[in-house]
XYZ file of C-alpha atoms in Angstrom:
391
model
C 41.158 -20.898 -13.529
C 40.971 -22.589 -10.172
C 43.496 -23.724 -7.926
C 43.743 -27.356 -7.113
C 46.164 -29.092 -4.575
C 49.092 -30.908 -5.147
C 51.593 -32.927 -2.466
C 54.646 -32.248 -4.831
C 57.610 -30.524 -3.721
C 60.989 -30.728 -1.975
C 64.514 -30.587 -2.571
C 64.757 -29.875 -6.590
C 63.353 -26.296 -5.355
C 67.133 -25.896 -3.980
C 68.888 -27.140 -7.121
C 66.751 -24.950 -9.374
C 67.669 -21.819 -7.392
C 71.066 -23.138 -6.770
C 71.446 -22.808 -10.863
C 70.308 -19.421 -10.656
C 73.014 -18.307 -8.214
C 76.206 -19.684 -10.177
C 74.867 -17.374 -13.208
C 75.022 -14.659 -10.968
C 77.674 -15.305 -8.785
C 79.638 -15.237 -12.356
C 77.687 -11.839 -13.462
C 79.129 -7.912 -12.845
C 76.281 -6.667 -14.453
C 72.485 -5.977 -13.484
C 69.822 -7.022 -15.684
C 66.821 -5.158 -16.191
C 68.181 -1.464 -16.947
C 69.363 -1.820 -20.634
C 66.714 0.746 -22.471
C 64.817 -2.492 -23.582
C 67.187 -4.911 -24.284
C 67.796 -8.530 -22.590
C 70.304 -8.190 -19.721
C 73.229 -10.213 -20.829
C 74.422 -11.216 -17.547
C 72.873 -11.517 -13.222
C 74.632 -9.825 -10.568
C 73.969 -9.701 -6.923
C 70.339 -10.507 -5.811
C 68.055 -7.076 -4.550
C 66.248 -8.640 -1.545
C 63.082 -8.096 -2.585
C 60.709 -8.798 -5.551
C 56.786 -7.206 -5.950
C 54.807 -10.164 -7.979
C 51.805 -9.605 -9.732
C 49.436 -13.127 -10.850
C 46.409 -14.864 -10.972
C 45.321 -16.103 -8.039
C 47.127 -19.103 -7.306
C 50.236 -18.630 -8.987
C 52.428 -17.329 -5.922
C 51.060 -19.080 -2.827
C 53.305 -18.529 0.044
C 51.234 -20.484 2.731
C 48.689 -17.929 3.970
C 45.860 -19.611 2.315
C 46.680 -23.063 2.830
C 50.214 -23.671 5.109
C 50.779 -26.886 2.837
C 50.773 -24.542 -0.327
C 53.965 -22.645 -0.331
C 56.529 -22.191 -3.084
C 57.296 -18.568 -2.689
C 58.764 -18.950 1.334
C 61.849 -20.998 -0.293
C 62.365 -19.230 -2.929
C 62.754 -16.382 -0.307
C 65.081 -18.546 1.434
C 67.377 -19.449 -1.709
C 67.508 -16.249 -2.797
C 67.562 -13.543 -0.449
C 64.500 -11.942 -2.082
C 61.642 -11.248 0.347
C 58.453 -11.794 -1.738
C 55.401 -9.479 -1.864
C 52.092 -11.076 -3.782
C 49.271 -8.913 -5.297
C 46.784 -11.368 -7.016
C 44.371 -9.563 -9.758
C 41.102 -10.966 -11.480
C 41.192 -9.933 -15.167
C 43.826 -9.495 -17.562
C 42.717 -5.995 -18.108
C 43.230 -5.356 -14.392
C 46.822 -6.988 -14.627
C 47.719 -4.836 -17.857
C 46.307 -1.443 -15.607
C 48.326 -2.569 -12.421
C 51.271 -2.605 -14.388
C 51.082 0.595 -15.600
C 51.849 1.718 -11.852
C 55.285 0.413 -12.300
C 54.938 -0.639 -8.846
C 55.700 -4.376 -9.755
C 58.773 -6.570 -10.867
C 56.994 -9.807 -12.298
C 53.718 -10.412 -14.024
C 51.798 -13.534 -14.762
C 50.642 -12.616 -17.911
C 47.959 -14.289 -20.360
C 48.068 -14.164 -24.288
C 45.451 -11.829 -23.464
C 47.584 -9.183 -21.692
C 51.109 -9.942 -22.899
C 51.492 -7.903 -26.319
C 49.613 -4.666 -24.837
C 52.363 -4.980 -22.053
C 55.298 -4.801 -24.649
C 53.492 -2.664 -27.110
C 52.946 -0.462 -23.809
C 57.170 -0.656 -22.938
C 55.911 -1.719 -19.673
C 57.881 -5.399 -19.894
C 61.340 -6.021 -21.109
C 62.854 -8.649 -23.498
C 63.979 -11.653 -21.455
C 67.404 -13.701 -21.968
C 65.985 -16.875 -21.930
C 70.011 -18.414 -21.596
C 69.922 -16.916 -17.883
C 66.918 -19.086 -16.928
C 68.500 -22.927 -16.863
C 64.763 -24.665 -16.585
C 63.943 -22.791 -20.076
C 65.913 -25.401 -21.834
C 62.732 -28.157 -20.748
C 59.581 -26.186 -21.626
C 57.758 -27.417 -24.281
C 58.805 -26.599 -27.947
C 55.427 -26.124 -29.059
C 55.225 -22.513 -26.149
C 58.221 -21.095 -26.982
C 58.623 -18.442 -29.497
C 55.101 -17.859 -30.147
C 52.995 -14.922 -30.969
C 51.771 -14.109 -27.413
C 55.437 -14.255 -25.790
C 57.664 -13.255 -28.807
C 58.094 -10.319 -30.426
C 60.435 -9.597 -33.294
C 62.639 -12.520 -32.634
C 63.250 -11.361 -28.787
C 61.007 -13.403 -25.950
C 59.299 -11.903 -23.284
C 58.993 -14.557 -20.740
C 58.693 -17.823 -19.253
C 56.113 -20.232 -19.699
C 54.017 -21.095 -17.014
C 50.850 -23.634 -17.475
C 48.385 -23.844 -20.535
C 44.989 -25.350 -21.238
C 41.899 -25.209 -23.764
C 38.579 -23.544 -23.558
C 36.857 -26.773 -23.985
C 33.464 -28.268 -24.751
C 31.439 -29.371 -21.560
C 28.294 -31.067 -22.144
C 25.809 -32.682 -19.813
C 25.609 -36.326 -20.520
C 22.044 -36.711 -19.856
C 20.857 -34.235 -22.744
C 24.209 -35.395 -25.182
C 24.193 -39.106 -24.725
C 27.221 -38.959 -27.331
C 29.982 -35.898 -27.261
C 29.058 -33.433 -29.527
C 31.585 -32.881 -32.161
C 31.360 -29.393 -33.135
C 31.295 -26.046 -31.632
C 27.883 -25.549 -33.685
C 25.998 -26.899 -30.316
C 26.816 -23.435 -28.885
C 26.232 -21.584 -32.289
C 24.426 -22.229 -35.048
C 22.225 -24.875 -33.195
C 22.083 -23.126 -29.822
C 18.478 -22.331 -30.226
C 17.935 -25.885 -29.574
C 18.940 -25.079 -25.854
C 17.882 -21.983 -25.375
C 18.590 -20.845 -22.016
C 20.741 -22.784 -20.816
C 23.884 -22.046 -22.954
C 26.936 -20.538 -21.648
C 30.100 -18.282 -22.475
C 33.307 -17.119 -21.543
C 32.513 -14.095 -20.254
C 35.276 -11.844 -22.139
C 36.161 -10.119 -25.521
C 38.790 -12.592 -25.895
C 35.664 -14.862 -26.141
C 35.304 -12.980 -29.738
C 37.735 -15.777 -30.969
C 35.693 -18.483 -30.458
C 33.073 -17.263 -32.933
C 35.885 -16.092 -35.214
C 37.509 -19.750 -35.341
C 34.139 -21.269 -35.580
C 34.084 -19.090 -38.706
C 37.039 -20.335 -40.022
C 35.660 -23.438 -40.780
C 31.930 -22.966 -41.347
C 32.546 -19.708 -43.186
C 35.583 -20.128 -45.418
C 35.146 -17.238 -47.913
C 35.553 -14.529 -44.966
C 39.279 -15.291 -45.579
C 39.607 -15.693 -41.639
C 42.991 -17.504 -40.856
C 43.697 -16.409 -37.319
C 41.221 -15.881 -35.193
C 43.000 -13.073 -33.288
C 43.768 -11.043 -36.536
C 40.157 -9.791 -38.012
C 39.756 -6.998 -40.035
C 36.653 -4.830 -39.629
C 34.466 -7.275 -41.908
C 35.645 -10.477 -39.735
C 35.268 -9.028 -36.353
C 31.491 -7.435 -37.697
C 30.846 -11.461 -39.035
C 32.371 -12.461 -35.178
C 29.770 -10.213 -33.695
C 26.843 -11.100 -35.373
C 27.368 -14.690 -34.652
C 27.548 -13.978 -31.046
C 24.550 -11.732 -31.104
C 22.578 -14.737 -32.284
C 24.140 -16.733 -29.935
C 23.570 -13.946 -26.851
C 19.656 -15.016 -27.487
C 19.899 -17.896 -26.537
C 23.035 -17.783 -23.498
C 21.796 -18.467 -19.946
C 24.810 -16.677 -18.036
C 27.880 -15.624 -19.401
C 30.520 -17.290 -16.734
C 34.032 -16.053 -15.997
C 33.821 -17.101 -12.183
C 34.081 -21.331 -12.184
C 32.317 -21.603 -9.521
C 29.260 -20.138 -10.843
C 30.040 -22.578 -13.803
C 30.236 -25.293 -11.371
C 26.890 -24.500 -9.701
C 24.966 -24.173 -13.516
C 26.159 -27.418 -14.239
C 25.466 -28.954 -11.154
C 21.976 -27.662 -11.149
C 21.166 -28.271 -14.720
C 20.539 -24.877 -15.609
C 23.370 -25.406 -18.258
C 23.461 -27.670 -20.263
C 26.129 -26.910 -22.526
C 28.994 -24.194 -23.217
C 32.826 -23.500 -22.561
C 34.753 -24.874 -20.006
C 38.031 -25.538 -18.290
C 39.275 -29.419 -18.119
C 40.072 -28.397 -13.882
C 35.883 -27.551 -13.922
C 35.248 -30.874 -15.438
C 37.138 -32.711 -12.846
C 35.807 -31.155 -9.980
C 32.071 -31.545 -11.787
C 33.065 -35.400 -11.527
C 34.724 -35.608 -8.334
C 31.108 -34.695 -7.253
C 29.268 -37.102 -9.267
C 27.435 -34.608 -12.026
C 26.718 -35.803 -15.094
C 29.043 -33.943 -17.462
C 31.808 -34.297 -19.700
C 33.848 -32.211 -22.080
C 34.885 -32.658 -25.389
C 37.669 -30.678 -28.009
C 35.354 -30.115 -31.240
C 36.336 -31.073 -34.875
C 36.763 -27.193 -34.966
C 40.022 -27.271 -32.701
C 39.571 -24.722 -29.042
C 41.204 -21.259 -28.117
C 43.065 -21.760 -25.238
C 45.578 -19.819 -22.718
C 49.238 -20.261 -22.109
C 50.419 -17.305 -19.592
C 53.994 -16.093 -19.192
C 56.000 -14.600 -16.710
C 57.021 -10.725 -17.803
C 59.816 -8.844 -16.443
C 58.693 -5.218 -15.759
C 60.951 -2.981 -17.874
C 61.951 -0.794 -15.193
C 61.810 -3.113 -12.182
C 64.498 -2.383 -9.596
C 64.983 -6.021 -8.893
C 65.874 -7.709 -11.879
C 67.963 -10.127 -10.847
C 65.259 -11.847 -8.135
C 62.786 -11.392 -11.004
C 64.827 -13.717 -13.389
C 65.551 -15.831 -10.334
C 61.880 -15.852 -10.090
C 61.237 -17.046 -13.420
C 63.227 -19.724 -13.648
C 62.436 -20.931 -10.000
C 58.327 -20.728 -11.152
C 59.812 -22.888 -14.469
C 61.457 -26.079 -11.888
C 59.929 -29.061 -12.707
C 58.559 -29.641 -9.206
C 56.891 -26.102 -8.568
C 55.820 -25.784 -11.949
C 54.246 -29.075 -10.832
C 52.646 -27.825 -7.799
C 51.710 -24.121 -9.223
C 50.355 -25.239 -12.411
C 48.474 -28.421 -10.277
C 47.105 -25.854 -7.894
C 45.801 -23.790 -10.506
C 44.441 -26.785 -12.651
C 46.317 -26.480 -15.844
C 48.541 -28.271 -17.702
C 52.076 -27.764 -16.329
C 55.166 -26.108 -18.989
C 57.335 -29.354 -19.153
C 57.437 -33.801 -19.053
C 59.853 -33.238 -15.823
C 57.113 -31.195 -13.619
C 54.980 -34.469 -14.836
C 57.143 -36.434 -12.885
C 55.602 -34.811 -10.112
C 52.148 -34.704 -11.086
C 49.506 -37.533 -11.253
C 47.084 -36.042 -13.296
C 48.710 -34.957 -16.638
C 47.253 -37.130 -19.182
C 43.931 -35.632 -17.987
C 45.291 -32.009 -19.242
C 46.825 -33.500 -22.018
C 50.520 -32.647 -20.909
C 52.949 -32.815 -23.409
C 50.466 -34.210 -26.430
C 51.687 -32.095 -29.260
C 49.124 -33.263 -31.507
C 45.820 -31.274 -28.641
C 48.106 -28.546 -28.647
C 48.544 -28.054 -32.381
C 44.953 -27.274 -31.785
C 44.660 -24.756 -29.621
C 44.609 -21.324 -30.316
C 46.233 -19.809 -27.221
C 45.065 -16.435 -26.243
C 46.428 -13.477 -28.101
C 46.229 -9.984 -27.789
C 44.190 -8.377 -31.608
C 46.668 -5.781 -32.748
C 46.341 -3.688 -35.676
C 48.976 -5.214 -37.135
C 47.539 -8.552 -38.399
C 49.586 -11.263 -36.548
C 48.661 -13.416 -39.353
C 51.235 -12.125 -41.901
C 48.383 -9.813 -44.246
C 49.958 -6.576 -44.701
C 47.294 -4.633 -46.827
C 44.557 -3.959 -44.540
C 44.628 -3.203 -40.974
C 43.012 -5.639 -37.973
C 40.933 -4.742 -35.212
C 42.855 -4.151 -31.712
C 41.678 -5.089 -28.333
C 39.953 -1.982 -27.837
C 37.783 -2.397 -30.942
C 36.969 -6.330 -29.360
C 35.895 -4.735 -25.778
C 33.648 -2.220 -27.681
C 31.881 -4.865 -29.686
C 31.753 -7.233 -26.720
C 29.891 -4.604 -24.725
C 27.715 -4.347 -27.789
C 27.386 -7.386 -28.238
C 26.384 -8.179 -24.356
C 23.966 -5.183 -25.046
């Protein structure tokens, strides 16, 4: 997702660490070493804290001096700040394997191959103050809940939406079918998230087109679903112009006309208009997968107590503003909208868009969407049929 510049910040960044320190000034314990269970109390900061995100999720001034909410956080806390960006969720997910980082930005993509992999630990969610204003409708959910226990804090969320060039749709299309079933009609100059996650677009266009597969959740297929999945995108992969996963090669497409039509991000749609190109984008009759990331707590971090200071300092209404602004997504809560100018365009806080979205989730054999008598496909199963698919 790209980052996009916001003026918020100031002195709430205090306050939210300031909340953090009475916890642990009250704590004897440390968190993070409890054989994978929550901590149940903060002690003393570490002084440091290795963070692992998507580009634009821990800007500490070197790329822009005016975009910087890591360098107070380091002053609040104690906890000099070290930032290692990554590209892909399956880069994150091998990173963390090093154990060489506290905190991860994590997408629904990533987050339940981290737990199933032990390599993040439950979180107490009662030692993060901001917690209590994220929106209902990201807590407990599949992609950062597991068994009852959470694994995180919320961060930003959007959809994979529609964009369409105005001059070839006069009127919004209202169905994914533009990109599927009818993309022959503009061949060429389709495109697609480039990603086996992608594999759940098809499967939720299936869910409506194709009721009798049984498909209810379009991250839980069994070997028939996924093998329905892939054909559809092999008839689609005919007719794709460039799969995308860089925006500004989306951008560029767009801009030139050699798309026409295919996923998008709302932030690509703004800066598409900011320039003056003809496009728009749309959430089909068919509802939009989507991505809500979380911040993980590596299970044997060293610094647990700056990486739960972290989470709730990335979770403060005014740099959840600014992160989530930077990044162009829809920030976690209404109080970081108090700081942004731009959240009815991301549909911030509009329970009804989110209801939706289906937000990134990691396929697991066990089906997620409550069948117990047949297995699903895992993620590994999705990357072999994307690369099949892709040919």
């Amino acid at each position: 997702m790209m980052r996009m510049r916001t003026a918020a910040r100031g002195a709430t960044v205090g306050l939210a660490i300031a909340s953090v320190a009475l916890l642990t000034a009250c704590g004897t314990s440390q968190a993070g070493s409890t054989g994978g269970e929550a901590a149940e109390e903060l002690g003393e900061m570490e002084g440091q804290l290795s963070v692992l995100a998507w580009p634009g999720y821990a800007e500490d001034g070197s790329n822009d001096p005016e975009v910087d909410w890591v360098t107070p956080f380091e002053e609040d806390t104690g906890c000099e700040v070290t930032v290692k960006t990554f590209g892909t969720s399956d880069e994150a997910v091998n990173l963390m394997k090093t154990g060489e980082y506290d905190v991860v930005s994590a997408s629904g993509d990533a987050s339940l191959r981290l737990v199933a992999a032990g390599d993040v630990q439950p979180v107490n969610m009662e030692l993060t103050p901001n917690y209590e204003n994220i929106y209902d409708f990201l807590k407990d959910k599949a992609w950062n809940t597991v068994d009852g226990e959470n694994y995180g804090m919320p961060h930003g969320y959007g959809a994979n939406v529609l964009m369409y060039s105005t001059d070839v749709f006069p009127e919004a299309p209202t169905s994914w079918s533009v990109v599927f079933d009818g993309s022959d009609e503009y061949a060429g100059k389709v495109t697609a998230y480039d990603s086996p996650i992608y594999i759940a677009d098809a499967a939720m266009y299936l869910m409506e087109h194709e009721p009798d597969l049984g498909i209810e959740n379009p991250y839980a297929l069994d070997e028939e679903q996924l093998a329905a999945a892939v054909d559809l995108l092999k008839q689609q992969r005919e007719n794709i112009g460039e799969y995308w996963s860089d925006y500004l090669k989306e951008i560029q497409a767009f801009t030139t006309g050699d798309t026409v039509v295919g996923t998008s991000w709302q932030v690509i749609q703004n800066v598409l208009e900011s320039e003056g190109v003809s496009t728009a984008v749309t959430l089909p009759e068919e509802g939009a997968t989507g991505w809500s990331d979380t911040w993980m707590i590596a299970s044997d971090t060293e610094s647990p107590n700056c990486a739960y200071a972290w989470l709730d300092h990335i979770a403060s209404p005014e740099i959840n503003a600014e992160a989530t602004a930077y990044f162009g997504e829809a920030p976690s809560s209404d109080e970081a909208c108090e700081y942004r100018e731009d959240c009815e365009a991301y549909h911030a806080g509009d329970a009804e868009y989110a209801s939706q979205i289906w937000y990134w989730t990691t396929p697991i054999e066990e089906c997620i969407d409550g069948r117990t008598d047949v297995k699903c496909t895992d993620y590994s199963a999705w990357t072999a049929a994307w690369q099949e698919i892709k040919g």
